[in-house]
Each structure stands twice: as structure tokens, then as C-alpha cells.
mmCIF file with all atom_site columns, C-alpha atoms in Angstrom:
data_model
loop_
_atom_site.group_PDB
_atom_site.id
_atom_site.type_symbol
_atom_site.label_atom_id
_atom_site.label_alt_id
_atom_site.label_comp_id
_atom_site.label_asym_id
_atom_site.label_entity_id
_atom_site.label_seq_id
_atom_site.pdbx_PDB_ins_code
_atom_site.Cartn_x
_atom_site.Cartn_y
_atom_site.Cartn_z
_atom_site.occupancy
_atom_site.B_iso_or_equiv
_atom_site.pdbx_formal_charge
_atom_site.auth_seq_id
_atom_site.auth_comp_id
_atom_site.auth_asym_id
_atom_site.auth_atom_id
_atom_site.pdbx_PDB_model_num
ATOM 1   C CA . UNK A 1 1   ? 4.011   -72.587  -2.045  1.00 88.00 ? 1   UNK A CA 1
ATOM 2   C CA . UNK A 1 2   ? 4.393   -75.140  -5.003  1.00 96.00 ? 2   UNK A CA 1
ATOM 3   C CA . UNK A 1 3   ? 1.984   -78.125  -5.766  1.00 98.00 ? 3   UNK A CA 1
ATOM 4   C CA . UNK A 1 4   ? 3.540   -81.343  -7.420  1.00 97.00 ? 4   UNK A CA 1
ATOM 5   C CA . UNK A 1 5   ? 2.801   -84.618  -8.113  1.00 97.00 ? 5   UNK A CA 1
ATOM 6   C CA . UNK A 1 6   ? 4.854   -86.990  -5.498  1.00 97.00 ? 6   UNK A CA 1
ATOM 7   C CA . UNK A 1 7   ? 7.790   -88.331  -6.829  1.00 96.00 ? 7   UNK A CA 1
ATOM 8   C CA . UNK A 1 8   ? 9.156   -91.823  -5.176  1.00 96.00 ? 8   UNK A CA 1
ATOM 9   C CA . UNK A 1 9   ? 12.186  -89.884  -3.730  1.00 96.00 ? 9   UNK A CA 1
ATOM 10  C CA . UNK A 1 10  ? 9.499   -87.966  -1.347  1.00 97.00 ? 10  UNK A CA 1
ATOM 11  C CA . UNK A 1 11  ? 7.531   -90.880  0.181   1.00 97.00 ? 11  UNK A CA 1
ATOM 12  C CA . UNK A 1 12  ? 9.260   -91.061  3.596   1.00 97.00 ? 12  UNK A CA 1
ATOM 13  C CA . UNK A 1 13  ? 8.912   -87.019  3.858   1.00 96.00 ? 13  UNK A CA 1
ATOM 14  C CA . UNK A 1 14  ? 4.636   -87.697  2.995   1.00 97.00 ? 14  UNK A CA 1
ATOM 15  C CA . UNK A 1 15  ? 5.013   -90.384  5.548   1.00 97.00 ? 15  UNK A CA 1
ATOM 16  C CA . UNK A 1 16  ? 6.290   -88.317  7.908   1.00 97.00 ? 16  UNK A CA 1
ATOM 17  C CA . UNK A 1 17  ? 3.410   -85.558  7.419   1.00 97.00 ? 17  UNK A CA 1
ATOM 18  C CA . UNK A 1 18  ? 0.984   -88.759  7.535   1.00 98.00 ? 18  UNK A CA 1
ATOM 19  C CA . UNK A 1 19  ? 2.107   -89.041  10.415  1.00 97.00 ? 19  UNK A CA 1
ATOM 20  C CA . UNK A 1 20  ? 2.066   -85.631  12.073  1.00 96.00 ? 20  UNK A CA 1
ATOM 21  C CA . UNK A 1 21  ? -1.318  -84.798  10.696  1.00 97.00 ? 21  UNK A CA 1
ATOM 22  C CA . UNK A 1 22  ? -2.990  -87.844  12.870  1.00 96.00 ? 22  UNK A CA 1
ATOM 23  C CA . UNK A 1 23  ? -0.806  -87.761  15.684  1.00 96.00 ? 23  UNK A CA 1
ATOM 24  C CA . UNK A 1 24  ? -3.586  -90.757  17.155  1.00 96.00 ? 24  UNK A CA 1
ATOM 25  C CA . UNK A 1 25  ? -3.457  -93.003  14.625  1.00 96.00 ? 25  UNK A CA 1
ATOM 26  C CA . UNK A 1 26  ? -1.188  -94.609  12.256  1.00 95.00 ? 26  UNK A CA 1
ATOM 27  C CA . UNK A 1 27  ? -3.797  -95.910  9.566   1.00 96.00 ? 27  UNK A CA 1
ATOM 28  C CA . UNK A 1 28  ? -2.948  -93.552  7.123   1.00 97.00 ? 28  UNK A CA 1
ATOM 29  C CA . UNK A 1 29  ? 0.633   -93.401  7.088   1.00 97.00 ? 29  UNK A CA 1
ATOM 30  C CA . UNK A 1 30  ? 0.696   -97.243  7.126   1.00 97.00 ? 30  UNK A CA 1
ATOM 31  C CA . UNK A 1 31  ? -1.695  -97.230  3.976   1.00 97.00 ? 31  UNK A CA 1
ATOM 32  C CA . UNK A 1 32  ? -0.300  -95.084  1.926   1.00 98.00 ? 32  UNK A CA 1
ATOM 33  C CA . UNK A 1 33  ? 2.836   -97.225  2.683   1.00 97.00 ? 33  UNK A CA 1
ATOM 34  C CA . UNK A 1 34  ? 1.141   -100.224 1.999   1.00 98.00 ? 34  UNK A CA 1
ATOM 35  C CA . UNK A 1 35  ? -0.444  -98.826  -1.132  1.00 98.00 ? 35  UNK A CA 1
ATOM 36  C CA . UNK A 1 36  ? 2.638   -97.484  -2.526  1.00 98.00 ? 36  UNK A CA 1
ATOM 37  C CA . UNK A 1 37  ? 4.745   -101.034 -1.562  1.00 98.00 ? 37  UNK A CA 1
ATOM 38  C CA . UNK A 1 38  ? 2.279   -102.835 -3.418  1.00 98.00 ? 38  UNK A CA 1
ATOM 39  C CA . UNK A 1 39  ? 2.263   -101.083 -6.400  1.00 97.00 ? 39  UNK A CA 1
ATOM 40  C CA . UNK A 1 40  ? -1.292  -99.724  -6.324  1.00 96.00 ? 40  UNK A CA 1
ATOM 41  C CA . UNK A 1 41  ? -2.306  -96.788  -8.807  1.00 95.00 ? 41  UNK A CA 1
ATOM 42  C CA . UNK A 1 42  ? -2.317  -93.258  -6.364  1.00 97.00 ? 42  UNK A CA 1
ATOM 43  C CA . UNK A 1 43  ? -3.295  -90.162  -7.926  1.00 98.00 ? 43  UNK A CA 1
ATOM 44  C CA . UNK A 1 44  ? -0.951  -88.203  -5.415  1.00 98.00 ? 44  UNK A CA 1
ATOM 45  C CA . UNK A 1 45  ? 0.145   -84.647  -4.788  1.00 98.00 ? 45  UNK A CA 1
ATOM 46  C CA . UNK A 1 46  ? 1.824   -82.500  -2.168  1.00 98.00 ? 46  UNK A CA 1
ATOM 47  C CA . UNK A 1 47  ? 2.284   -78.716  -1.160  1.00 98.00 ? 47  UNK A CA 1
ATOM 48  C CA . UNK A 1 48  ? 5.324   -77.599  -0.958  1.00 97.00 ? 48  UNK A CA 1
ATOM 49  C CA . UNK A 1 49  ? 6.960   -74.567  1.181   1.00 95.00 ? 49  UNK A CA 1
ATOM 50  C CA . UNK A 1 50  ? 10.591  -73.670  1.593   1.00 93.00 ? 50  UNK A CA 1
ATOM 51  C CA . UNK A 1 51  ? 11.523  -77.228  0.601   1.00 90.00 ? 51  UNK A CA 1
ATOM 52  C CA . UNK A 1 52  ? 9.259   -78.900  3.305   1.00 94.00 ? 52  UNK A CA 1
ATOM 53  C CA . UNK A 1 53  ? 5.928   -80.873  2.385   1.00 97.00 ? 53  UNK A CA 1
ATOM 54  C CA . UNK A 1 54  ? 3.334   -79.496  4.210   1.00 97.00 ? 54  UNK A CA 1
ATOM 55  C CA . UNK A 1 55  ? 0.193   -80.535  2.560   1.00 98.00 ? 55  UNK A CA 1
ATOM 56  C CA . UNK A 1 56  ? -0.862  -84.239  0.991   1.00 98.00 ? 56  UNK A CA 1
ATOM 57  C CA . UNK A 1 57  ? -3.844  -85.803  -1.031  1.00 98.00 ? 57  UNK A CA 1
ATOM 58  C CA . UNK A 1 58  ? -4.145  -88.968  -2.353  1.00 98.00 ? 58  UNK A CA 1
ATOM 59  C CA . UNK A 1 59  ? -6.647  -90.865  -4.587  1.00 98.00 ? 59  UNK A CA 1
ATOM 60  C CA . UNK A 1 60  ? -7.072  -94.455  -5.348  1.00 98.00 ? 60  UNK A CA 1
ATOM 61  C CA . UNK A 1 61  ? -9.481  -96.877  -7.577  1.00 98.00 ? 61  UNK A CA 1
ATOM 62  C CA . UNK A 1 62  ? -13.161 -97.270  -5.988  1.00 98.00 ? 62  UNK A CA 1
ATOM 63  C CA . UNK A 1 63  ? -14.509 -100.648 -7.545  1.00 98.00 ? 63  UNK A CA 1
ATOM 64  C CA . UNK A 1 64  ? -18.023 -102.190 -8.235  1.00 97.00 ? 64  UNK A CA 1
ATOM 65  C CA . UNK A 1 65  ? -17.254 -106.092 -7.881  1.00 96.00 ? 65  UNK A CA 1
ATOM 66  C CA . UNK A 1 66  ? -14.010 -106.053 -10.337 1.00 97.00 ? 66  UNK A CA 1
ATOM 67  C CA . UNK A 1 67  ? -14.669 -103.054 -12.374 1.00 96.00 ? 67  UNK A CA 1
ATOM 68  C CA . UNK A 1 68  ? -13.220 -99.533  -11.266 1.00 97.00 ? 68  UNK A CA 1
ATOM 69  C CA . UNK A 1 69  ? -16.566 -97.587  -10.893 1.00 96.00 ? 69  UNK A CA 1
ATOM 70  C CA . UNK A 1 70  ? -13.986 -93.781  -10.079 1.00 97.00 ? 70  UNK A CA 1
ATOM 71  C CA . UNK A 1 71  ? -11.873 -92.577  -7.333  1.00 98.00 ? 71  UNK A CA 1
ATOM 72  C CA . UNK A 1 72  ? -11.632 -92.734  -3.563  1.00 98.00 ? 72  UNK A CA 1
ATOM 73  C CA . UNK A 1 73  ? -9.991  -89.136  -2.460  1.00 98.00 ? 73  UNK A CA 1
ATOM 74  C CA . UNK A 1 74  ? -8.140  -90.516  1.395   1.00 95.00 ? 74  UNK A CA 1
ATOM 75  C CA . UNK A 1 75  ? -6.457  -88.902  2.823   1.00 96.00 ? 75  UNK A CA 1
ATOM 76  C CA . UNK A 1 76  ? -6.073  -85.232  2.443   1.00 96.00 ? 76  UNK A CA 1
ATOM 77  C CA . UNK A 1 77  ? -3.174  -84.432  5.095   1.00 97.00 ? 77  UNK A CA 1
ATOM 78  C CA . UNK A 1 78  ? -1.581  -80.998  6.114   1.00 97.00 ? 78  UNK A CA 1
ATOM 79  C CA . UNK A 1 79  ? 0.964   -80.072  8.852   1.00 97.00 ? 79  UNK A CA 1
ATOM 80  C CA . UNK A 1 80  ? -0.335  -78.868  11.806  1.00 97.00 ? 80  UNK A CA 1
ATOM 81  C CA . UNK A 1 81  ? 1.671   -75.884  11.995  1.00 96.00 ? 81  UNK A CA 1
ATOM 82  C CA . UNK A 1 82  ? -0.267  -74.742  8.437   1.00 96.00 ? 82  UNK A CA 1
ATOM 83  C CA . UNK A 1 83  ? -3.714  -76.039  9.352   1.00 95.00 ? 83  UNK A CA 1
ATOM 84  C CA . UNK A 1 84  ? -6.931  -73.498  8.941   1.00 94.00 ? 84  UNK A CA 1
ATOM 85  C CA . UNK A 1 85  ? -4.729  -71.474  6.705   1.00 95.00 ? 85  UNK A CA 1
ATOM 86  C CA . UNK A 1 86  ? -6.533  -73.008  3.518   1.00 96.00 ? 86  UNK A CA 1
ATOM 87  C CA . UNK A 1 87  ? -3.727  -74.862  2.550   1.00 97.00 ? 87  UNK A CA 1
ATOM 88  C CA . UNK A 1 88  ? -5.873  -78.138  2.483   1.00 96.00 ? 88  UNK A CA 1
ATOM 89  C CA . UNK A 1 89  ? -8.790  -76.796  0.495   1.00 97.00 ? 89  UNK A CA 1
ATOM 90  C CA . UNK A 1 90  ? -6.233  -75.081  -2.341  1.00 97.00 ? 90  UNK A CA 1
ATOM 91  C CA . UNK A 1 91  ? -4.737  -78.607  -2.612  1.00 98.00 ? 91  UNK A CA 1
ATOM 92  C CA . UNK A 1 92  ? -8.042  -80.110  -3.322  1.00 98.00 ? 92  UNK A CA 1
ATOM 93  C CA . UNK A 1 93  ? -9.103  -77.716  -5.445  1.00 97.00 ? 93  UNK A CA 1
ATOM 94  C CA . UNK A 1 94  ? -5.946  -78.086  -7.370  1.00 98.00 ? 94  UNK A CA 1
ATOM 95  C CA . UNK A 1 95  ? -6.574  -82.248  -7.538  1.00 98.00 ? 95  UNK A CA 1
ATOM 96  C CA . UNK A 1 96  ? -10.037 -81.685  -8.562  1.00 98.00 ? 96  UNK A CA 1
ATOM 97  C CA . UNK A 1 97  ? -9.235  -79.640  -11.592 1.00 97.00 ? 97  UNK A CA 1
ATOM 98  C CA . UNK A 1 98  ? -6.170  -82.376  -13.123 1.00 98.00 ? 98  UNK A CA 1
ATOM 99  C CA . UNK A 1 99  ? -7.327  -84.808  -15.917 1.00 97.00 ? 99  UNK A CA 1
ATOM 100 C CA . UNK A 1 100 ? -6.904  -87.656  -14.430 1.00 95.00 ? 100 UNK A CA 1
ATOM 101 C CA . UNK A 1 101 ? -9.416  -86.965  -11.313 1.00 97.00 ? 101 UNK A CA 1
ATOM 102 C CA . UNK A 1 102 ? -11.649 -84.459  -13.233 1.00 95.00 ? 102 UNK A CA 1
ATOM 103 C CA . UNK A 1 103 ? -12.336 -87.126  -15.768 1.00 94.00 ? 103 UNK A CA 1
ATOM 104 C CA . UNK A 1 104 ? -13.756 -89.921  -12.988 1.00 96.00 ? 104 UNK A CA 1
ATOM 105 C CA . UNK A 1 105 ? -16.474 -89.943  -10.123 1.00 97.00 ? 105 UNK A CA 1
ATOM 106 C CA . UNK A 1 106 ? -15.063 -88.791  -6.947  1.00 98.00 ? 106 UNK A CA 1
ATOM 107 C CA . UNK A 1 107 ? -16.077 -90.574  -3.578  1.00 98.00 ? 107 UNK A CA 1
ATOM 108 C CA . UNK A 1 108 ? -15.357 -89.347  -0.108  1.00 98.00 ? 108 UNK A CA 1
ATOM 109 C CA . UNK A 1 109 ? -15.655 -90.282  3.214   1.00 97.00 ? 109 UNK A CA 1
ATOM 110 C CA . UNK A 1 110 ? -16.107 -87.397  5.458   1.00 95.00 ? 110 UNK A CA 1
ATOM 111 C CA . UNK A 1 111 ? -17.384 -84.247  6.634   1.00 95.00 ? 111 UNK A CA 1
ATOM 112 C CA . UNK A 1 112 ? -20.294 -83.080  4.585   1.00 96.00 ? 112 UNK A CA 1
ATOM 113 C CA . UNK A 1 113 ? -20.182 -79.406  5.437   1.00 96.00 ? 113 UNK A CA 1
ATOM 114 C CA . UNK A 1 114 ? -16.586 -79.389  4.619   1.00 95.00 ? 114 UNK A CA 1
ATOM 115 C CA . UNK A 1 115 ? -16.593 -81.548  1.389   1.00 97.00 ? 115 UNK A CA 1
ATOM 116 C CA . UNK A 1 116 ? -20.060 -79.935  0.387   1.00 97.00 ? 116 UNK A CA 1
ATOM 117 C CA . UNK A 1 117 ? -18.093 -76.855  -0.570  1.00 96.00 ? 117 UNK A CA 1
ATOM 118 C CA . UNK A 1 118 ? -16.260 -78.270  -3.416  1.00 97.00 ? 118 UNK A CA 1
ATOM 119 C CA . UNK A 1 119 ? -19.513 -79.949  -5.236  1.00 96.00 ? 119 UNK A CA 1
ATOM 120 C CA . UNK A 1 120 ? -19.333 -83.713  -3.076  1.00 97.00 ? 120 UNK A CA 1
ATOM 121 C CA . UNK A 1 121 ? -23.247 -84.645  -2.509  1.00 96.00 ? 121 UNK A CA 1
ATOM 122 C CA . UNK A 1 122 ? -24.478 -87.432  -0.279  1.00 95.00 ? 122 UNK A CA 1
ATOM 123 C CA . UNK A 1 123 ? -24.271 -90.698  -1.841  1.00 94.00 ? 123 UNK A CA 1
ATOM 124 C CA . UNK A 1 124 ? -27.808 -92.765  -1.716  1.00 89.00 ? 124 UNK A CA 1
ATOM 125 C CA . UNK A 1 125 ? -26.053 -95.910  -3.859  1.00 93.00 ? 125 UNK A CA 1
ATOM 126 C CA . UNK A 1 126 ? -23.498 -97.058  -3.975  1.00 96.00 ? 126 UNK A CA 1
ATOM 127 C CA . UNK A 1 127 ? -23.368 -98.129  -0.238  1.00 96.00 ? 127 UNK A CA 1
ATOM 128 C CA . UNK A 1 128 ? -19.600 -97.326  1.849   1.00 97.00 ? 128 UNK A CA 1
ATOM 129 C CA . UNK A 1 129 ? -18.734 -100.502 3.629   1.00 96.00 ? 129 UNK A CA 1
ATOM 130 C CA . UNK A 1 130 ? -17.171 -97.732  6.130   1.00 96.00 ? 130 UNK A CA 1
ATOM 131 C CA . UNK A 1 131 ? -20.339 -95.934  6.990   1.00 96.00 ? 131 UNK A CA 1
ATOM 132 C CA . UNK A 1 132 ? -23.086 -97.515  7.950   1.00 91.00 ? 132 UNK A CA 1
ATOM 133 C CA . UNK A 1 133 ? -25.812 -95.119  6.522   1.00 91.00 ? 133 UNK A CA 1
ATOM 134 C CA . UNK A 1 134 ? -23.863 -93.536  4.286   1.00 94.00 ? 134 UNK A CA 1
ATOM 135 C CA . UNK A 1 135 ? -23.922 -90.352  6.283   1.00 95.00 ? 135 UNK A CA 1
ATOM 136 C CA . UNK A 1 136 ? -20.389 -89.169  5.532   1.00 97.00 ? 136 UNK A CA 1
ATOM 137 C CA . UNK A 1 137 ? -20.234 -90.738  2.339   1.00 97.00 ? 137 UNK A CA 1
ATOM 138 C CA . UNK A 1 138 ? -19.971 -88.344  -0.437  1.00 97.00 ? 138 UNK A CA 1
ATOM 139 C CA . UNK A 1 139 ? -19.509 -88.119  -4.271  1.00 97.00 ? 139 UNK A CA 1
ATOM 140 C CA . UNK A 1 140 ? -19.335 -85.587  -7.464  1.00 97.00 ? 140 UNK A CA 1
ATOM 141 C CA . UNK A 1 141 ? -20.304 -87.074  -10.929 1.00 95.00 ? 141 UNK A CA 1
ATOM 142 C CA . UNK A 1 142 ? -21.968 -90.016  -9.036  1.00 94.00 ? 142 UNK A CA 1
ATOM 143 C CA . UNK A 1 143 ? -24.823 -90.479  -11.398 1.00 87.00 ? 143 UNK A CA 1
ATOM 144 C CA . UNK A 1 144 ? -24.937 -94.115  -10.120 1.00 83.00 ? 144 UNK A CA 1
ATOM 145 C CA . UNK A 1 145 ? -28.928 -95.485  -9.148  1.00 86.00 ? 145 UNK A CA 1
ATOM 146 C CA . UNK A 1 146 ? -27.220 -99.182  -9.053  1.00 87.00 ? 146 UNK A CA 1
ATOM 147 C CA . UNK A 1 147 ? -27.218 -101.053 -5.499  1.00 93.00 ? 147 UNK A CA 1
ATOM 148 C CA . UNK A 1 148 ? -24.187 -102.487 -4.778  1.00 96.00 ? 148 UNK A CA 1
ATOM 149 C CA . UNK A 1 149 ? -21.329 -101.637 -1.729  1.00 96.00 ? 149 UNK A CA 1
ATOM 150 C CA . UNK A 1 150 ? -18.174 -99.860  -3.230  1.00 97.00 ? 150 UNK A CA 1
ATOM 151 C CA . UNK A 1 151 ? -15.324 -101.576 -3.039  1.00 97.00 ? 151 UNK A CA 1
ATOM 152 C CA . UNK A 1 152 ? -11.281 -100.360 -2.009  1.00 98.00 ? 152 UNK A CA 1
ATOM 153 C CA . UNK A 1 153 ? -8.054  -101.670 -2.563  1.00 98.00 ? 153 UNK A CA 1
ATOM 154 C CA . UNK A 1 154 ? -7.551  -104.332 -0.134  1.00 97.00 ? 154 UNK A CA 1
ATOM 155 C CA . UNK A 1 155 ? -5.001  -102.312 2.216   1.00 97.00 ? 155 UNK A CA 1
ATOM 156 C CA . UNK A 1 156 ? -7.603  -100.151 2.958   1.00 96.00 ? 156 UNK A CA 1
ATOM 157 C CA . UNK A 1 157 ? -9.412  -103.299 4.941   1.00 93.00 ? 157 UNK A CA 1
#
């Protein structure tokens, strides 16, 4: 098993796993597609096994008004045939530790028992436009006590 960064040449074959990953829904896979068409910065990796991409993560700007304020980490993908093998949590452990993500704030929106194992805390401020609540909003290095909603790139809306 071999993590990279994604080249160009391998965005249909991380479309593909978008789409077998969430079988009922093709947000994700339209996206990333969407992100990638329109030339938006992704912090991307996959896993790779015996030439087939079977893991994905992706991170894009988070914004406060204009200014990037860190990272949004969406989605985090692997192949059904290799989930609950670990797979997805080495990938993000991998992502975590590179420059370019270690150096920012990290915000995530999901499970807190599963993100809560690599450091994400519950966010109080900034608010997620996606969670009313905040309940599943997370973040590491969010030192933030400023009230404002976080903002996405546009394809995410």
C-alpha cells in the first residue's frame, strides 16, 4: 500500500471510488469534480494497492468573509471492499502530518468519536453553515474566539 499525492491523470479513477464509497449519493464525486474543473486549490491524496486507488482525502480553503481562516478536510473516501481495515485512519494520519495541512487549522464535519481520535475538538466559533449547532463540527489548532459562520468554496453550496 502506497500513499501519493493525486496526480491529474488519476481523477476519473478518485471519481470512481467517490463514487463507490457513497453508493446513495453523488455529492461528493460531483464536488470534487467541480472543484477540480474549476481550478480550486485541493490538498489531495490517495492509497494505493496493486495499482488500484482504494483510499481518498481531500482538503480545501475554509474562509472568514474573504480571508482563508485553514482547511476543510471532505471527504475522506475508501473502497468498500477495504473499509474497517484502517485504511481510512492511516490516510488521515498521513495528511495530518504533511506541511501543507500541519501548518493550518483543520475543520471537519463529522463524527466526533471518530475524528476525536486524531486531536479534532468541538468547534464553539466559528459557526458551520452545515450544522446547525455545531454538533459535528470539529477542528485542531482552532484557537479562534471570533463569531462569524465559516465559509467554503462555492461548489460546496
Amino acid at each position: 500500500m502506497k500513499i501519493r499525492k493525486l496526480s491529474m491523470e488519476q481523477y476519473p479513477k478518485a471519481y470512481a471510488l467517490l463514487k463507490q464509497a457513497f453508493p446513495k449519493s453523488k455529492y461528493e464525486m460531483e464536488l470534487i469534480g467541480k472543484l477540480h474543473k474549476n481550478g480550486k486549490t485541493l490538498h489531495e491524496w490517495v492509497c494505493i494497492h496493486t495499482n488500484i486507488i482504494i483510499a481518498y482525502i481531500a482538503f480545501s480553503k475554509a474562509f472568514n468573509g474573504p480571508d482563508v481562516c485553514g482547511l476543510h478536510l471532505a471527504p475522506v473516501a475508501v473502497n468498500p471492499d477495504f473499509q474497517r481495515q484502517g485504511i481510512g485512519s492511516e490516510l488521515l494520519r498521513f495528511a495530518l502530518r504533511q506541511p501543507e495541512i500541519k501548518a493550518n487549522t483543520i475543520f471537519v464535519l463529522g463524527d466526533p468519536n471518530f475524528y476525536g481520535k486524531f486531536g479534532f475538538e468541538p468547534c464553539t466559533n466559528p459557526a458551520c453553515p452545515f450544522d446547525k449547532g455545531n454538533a459535528h463540527f470539529l477542528g485542531i489548532r482552532n484557537s479562534s474566539n471570533l463569531k462569524y459562520t465559516i465559509g467554503y468554496e462555492p461548489e460546496f453550496y
